[in-house]
PDB file of C-alpha atoms in Angstrom:
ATOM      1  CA  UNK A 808     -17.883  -4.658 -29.035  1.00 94.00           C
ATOM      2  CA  UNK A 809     -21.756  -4.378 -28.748  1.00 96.00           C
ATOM      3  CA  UNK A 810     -23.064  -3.155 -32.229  1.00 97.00           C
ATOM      4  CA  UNK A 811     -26.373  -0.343 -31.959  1.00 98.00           C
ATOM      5  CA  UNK A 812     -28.789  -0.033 -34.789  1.00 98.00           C
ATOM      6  CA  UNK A 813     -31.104   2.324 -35.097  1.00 98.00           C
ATOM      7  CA  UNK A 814     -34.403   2.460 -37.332  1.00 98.00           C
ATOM      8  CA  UNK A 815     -35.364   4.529 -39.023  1.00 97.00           C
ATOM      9  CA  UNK A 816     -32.265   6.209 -40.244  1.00 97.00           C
ATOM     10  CA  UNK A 817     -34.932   9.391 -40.775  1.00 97.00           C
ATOM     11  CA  UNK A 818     -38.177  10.106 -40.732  1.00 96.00           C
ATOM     12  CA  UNK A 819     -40.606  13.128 -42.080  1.00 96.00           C
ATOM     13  CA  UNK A 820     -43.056  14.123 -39.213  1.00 95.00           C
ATOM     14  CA  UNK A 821     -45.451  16.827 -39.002  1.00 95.00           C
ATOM     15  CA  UNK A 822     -45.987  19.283 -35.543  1.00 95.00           C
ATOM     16  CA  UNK A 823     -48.112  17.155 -33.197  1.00 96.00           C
ATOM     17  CA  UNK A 824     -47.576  13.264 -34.510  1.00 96.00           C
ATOM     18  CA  UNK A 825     -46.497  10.557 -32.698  1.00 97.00           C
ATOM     19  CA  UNK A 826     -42.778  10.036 -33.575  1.00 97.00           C
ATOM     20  CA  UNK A 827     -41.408   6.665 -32.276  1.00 98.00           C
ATOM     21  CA  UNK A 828     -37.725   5.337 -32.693  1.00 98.00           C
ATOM     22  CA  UNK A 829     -36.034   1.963 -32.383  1.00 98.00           C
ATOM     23  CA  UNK A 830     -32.756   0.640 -31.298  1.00 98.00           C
ATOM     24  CA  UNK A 831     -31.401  -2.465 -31.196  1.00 98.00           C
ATOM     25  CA  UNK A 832     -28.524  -3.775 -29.797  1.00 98.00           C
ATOM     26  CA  UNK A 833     -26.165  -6.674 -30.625  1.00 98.00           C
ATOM     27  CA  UNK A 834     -26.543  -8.777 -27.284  1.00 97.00           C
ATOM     28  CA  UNK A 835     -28.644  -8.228 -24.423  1.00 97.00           C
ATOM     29  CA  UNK A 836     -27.390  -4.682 -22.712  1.00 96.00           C
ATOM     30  CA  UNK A 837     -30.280  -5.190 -19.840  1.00 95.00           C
ATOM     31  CA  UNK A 838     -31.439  -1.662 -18.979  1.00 95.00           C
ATOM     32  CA  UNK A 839     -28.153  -0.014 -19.546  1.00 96.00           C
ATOM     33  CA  UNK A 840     -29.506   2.087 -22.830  1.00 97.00           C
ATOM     34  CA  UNK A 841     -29.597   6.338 -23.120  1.00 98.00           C
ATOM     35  CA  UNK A 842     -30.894   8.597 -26.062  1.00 98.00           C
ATOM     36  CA  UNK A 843     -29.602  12.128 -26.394  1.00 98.00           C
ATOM     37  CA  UNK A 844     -30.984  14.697 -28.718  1.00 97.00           C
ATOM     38  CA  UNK A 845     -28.636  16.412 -31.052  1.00 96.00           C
ATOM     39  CA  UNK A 846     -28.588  19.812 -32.914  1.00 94.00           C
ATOM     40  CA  UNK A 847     -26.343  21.072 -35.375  1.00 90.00           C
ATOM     41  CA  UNK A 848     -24.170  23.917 -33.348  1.00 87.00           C
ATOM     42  CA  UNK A 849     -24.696  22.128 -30.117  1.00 91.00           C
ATOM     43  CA  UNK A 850     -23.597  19.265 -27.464  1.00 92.00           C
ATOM     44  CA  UNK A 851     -25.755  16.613 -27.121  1.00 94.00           C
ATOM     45  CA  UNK A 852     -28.171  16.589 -25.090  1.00 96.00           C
ATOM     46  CA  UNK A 853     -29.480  14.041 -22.368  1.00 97.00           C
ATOM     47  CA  UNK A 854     -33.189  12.638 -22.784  1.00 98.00           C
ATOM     48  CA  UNK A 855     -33.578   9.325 -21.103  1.00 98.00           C
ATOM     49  CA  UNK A 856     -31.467   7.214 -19.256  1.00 97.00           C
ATOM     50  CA  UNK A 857     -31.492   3.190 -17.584  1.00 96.00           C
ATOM     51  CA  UNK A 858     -33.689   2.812 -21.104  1.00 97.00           C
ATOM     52  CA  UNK A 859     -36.679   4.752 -18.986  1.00 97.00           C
ATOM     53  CA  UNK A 860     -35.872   7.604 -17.114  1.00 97.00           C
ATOM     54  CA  UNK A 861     -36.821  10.987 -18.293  1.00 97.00           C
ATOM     55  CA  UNK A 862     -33.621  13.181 -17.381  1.00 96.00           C
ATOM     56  CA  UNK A 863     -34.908  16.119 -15.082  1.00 95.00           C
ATOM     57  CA  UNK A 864     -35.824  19.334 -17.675  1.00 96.00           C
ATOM     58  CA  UNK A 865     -37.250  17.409 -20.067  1.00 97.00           C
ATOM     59  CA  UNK A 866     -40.814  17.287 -21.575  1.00 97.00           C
ATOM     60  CA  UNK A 867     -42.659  14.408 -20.254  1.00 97.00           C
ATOM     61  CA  UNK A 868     -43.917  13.891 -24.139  1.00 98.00           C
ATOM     62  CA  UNK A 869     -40.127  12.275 -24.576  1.00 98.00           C
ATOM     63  CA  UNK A 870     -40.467   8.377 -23.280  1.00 98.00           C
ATOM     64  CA  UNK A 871     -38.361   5.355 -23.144  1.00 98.00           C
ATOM     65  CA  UNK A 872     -38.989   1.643 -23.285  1.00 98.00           C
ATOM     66  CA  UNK A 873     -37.425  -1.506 -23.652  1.00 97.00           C
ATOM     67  CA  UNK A 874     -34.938  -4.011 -22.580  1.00 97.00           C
ATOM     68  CA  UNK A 875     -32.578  -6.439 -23.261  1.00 97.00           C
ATOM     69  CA  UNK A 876     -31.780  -5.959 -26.856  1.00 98.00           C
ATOM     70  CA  UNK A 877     -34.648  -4.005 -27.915  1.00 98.00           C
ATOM     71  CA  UNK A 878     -35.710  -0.315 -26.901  1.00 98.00           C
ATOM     72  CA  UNK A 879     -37.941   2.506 -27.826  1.00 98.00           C
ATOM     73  CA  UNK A 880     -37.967   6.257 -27.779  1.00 98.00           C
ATOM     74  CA  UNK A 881     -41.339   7.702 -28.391  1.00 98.00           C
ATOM     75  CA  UNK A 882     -42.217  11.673 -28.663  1.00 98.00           C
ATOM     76  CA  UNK A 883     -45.900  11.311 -27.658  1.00 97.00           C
ATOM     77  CA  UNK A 884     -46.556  14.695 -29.512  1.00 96.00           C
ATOM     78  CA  UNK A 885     -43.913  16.208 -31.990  1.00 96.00           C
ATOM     79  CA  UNK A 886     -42.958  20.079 -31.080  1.00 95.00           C
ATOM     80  CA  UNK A 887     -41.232  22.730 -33.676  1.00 93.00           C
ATOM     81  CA  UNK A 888     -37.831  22.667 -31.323  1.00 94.00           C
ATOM     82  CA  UNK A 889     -38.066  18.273 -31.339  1.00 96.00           C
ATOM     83  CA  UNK A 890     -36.679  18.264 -34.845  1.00 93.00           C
ATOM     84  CA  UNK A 891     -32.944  17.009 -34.117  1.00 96.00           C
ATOM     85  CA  UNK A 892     -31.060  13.922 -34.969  1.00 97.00           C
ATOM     86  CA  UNK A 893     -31.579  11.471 -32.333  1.00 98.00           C
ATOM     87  CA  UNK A 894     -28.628   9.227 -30.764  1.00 98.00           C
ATOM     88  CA  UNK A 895     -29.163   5.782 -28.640  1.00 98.00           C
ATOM     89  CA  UNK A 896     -26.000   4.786 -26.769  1.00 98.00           C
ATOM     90  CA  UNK A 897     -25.230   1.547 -24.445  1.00 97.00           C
ATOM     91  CA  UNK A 898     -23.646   2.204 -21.242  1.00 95.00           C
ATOM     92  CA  UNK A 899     -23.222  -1.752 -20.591  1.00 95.00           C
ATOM     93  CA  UNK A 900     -19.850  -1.817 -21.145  1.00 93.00           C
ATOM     94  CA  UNK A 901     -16.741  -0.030 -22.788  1.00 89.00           C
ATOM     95  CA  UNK A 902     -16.401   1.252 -26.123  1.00 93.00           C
ATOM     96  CA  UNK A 903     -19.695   2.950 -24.825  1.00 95.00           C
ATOM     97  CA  UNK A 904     -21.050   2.701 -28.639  1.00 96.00           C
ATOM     98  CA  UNK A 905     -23.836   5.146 -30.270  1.00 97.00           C
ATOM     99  CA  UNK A 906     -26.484   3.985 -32.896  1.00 98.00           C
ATOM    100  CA  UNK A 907     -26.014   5.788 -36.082  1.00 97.00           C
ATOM    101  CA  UNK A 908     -28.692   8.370 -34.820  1.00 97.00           C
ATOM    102  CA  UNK A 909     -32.392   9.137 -36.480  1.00 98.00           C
ATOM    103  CA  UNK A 910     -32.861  12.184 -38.044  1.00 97.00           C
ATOM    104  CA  UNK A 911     -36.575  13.624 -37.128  1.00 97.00           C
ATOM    105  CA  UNK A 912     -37.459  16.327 -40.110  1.00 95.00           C
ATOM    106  CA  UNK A 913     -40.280  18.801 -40.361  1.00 87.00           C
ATOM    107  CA  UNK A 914     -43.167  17.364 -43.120  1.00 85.00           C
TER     108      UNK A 914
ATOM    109  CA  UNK B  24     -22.828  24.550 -11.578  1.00 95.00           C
ATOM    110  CA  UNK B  25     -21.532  21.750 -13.328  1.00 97.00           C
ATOM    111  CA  UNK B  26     -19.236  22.924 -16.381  1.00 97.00           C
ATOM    112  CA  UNK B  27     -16.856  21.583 -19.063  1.00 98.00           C
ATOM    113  CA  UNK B  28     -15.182  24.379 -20.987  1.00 98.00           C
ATOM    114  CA  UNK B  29     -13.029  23.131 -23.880  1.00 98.00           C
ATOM    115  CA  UNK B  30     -10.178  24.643 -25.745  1.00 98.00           C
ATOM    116  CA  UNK B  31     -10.663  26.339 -29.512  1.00 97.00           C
ATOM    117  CA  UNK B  32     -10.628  25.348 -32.920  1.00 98.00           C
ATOM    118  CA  UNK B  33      -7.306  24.069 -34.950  1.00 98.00           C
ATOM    119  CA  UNK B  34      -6.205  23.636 -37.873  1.00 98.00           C
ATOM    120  CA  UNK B  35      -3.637  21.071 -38.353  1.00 98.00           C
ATOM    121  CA  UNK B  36      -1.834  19.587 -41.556  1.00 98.00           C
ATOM    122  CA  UNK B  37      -2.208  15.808 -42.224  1.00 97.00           C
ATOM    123  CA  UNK B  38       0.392  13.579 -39.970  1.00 97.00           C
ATOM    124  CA  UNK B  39       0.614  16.452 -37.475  1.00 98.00           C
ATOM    125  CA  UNK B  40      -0.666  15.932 -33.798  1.00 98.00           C
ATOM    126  CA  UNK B  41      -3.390  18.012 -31.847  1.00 98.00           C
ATOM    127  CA  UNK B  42      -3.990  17.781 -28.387  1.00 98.00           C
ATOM    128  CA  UNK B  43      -7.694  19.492 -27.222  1.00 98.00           C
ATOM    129  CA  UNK B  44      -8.429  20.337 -23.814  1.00 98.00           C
ATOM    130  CA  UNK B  45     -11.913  20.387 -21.147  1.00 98.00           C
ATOM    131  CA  UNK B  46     -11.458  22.286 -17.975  1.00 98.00           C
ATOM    132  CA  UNK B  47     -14.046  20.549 -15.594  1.00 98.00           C
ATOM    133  CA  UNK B  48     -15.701  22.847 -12.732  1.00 98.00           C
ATOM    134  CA  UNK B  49     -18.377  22.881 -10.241  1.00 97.00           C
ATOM    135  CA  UNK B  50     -18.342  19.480  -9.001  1.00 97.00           C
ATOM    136  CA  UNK B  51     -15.267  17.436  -7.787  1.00 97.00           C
ATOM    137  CA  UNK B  52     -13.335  16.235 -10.437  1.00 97.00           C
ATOM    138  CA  UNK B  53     -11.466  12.869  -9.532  1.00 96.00           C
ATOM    139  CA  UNK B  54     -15.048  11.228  -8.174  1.00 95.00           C
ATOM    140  CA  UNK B  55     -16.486  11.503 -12.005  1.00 96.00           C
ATOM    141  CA  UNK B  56     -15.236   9.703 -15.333  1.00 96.00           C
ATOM    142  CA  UNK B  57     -14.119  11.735 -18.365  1.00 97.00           C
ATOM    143  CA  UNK B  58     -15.191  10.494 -22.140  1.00 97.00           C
ATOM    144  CA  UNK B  59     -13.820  12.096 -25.793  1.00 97.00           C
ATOM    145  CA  UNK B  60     -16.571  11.762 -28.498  1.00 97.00           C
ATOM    146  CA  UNK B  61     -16.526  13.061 -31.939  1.00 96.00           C
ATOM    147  CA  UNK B  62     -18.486  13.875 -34.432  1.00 95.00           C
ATOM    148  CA  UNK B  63     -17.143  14.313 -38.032  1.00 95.00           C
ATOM    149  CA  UNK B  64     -18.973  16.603 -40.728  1.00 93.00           C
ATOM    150  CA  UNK B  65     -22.217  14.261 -41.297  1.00 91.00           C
ATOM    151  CA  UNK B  66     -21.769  11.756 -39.355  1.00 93.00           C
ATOM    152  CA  UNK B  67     -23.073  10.361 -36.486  1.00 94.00           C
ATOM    153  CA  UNK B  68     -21.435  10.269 -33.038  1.00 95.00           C
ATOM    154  CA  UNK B  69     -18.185   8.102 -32.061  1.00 96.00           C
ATOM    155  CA  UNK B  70     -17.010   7.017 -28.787  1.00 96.00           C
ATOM    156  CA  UNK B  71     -13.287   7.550 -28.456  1.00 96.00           C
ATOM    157  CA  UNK B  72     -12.270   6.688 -24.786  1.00 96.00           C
ATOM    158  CA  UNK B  73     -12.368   7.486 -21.316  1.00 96.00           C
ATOM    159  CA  UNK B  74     -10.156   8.337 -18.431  1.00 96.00           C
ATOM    160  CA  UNK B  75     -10.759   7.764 -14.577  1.00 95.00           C
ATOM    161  CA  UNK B  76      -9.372  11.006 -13.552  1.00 95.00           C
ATOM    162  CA  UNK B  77      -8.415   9.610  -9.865  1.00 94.00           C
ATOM    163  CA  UNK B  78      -5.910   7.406 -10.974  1.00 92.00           C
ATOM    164  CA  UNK B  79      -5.569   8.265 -14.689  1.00 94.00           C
ATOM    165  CA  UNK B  80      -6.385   4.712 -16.070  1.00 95.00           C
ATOM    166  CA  UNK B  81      -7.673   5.202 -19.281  1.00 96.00           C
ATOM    167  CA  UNK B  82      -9.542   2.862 -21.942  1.00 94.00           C
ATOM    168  CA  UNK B  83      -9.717   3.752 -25.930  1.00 95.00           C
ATOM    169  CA  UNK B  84     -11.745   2.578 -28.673  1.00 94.00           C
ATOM    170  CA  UNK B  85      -9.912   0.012 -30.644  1.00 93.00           C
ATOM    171  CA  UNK B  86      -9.697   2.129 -33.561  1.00 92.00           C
ATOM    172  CA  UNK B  87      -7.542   4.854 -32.249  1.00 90.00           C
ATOM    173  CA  UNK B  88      -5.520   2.339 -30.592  1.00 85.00           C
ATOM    174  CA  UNK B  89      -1.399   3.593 -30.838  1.00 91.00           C
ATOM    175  CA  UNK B  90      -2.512   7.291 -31.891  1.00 95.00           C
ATOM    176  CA  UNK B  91      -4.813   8.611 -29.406  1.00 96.00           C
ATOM    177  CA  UNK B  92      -4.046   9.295 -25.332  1.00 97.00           C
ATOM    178  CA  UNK B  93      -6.067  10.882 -22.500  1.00 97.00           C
ATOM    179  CA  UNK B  94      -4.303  12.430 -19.539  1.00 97.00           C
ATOM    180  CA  UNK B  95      -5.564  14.801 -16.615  1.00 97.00           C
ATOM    181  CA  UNK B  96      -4.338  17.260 -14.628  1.00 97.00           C
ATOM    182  CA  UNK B  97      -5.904  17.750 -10.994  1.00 97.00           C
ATOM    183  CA  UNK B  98      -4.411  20.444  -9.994  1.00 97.00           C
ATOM    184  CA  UNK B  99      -6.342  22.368 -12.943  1.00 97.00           C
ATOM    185  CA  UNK B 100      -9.171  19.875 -13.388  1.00 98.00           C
ATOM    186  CA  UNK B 101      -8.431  19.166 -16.818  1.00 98.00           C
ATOM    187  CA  UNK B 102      -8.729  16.551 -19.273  1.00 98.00           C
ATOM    188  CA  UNK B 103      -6.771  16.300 -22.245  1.00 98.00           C
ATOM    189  CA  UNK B 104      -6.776  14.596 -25.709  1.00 98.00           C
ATOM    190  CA  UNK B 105      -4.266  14.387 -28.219  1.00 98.00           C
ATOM    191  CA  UNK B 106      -4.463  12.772 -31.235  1.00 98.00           C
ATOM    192  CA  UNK B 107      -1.362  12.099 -33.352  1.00 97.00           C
ATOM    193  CA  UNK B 108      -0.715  10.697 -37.000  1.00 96.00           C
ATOM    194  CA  UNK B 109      -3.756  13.362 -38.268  1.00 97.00           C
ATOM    195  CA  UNK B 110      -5.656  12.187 -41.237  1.00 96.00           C
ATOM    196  CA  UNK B 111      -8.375  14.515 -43.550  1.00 96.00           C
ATOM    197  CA  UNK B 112     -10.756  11.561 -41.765  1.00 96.00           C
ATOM    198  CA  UNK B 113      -9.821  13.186 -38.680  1.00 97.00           C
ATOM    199  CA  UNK B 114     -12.038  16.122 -38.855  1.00 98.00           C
ATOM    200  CA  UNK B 115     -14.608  16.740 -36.852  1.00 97.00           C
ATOM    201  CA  UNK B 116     -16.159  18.161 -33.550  1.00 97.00           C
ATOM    202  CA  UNK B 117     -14.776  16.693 -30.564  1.00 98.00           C
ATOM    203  CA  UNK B 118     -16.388  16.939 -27.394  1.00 98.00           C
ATOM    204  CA  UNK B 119     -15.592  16.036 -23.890  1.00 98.00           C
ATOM    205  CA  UNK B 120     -18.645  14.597 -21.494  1.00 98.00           C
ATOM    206  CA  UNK B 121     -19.027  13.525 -18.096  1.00 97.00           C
ATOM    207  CA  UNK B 122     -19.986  10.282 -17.115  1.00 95.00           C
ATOM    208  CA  UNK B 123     -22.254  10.203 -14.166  1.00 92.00           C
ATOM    209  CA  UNK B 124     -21.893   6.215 -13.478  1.00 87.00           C
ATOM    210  CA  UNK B 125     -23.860   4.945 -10.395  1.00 83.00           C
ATOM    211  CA  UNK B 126     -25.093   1.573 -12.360  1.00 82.00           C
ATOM    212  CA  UNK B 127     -27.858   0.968 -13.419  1.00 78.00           C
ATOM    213  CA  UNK B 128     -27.998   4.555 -14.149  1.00 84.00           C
ATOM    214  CA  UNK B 129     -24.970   5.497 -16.408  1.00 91.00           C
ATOM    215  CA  UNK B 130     -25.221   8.336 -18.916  1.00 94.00           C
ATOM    216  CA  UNK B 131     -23.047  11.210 -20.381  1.00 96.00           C
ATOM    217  CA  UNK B 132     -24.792  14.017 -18.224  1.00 94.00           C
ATOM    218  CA  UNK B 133     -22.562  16.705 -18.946  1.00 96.00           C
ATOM    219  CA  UNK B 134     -20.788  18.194 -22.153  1.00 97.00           C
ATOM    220  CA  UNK B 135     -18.157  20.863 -23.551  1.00 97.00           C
ATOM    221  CA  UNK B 136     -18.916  22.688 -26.282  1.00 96.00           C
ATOM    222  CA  UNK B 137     -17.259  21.095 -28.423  1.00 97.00           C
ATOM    223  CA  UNK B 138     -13.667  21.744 -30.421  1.00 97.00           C
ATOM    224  CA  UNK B 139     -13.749  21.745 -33.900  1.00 97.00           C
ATOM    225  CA  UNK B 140     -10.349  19.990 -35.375  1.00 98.00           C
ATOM    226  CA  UNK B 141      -9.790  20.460 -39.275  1.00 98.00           C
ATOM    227  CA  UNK B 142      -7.444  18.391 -41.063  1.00 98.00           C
ATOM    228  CA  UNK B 143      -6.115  20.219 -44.127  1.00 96.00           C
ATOM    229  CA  UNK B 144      -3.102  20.577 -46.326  1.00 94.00           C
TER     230      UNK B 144
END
């Protein structure tokens, strides 16, 4: 099974920083890497897909990066409604395994 | 529109069995995949399996190997879950999501609402 990782586990951020997130996978997944968004109450929620694609409806301030084993979600300006726990998930191959997610709070 | 409507919360007693459903509509169900994640109180999220709802062929996570099985119906476009041998570990928010797989692009684009499943004596 591919391990994720994901660093940091969480992270204090104030409205407007830069907020960037790693995950790192335990062989080379190629571009086959999402993130989702989660909030308590809620489904999870598509951001980026193929490790770079912004899923239609989303802010363009959500970005992704990377390949191989390493890969980068970056919220270019933090908003009050960004603070969520964040998920990375390969789609490479089955189990279809989640990081342990990265849980953005307010500062 | 695309929707996944799941069944309600349960309470079940440890070693008893639950079985959780998500009605699919607004697209045609036997051309998409069907995946069971969960989330349990604190915790992050867990892959459980999947089920190609043409054929039925279904693949689980190793860990819920013997205890958990997906099946469909297509004449109601519905997935179920059922998970037996219940354990206080067992608790947590199950969702069903659809997996929109046209390589490189595969993601989970669509999800139910979620089912919460307590495990209690």
């Amino acid at each position: 099974d591919i391990q994720m990782t994901q660093s940091p586990s969480s992270l204090s951020a104030s409205v407007g920083d830069r907020v960037t997130i790693t995950c790192r996978a335990s062989q080379s997944i190629s571009g086959y890497l999402n993130w989702y968004q989660w909030k308590p109450g809620k489904a999870p929620k598509l951001l980026i897909y193929a490790a770079s694609s912004l899923q239609s409806g989303v802010p363009s301030r959500f970005s992704g990066s990377g390949s191989g084993t390493d890969f980068t979600l970056t919220i270019s300006s933090l908003q009050p409604e960004d603070f969520a726990t964040y998920y990375c998930q390969q789609s490479y191959s089955a189990p279809r395994t989640f990081g342990p997610g990265t849980k953005v709070e307010i500062k | 529109q695309v929707q996944l409507v799941q069944s309600g919360a349960e309470v079940k007693k440890p070693g008893a069995s639950v079985k959780v459903s998500c009605k699919a509509s607004g697209y045609t169900f036997t051309s998409y995949y069907m995946h069971w994640v969960r989330q349990a109180p604190g915790q992050g999220l867990e892959w459980m399996g999947m089920i190609n709802p043409s054929g039925g062929t279904t693949t689980y996570a190793q860990k819920f190997q013997g205890r958990f099985t997906m099946t469909r119906d297509t004449s109601t476009t519905t997935v179920y879950m059922e998970l037996s041998s219940l354990r206080s570990e067992d608790t947590a928010l199950y969702y069903c999501a659809r997996d929109f797989n046209l390589p490189p692009e595969c993601y989970f684009d669509y999800w139910g609402q979620g089912t919460l499943v307590t495990v209690s004596s």
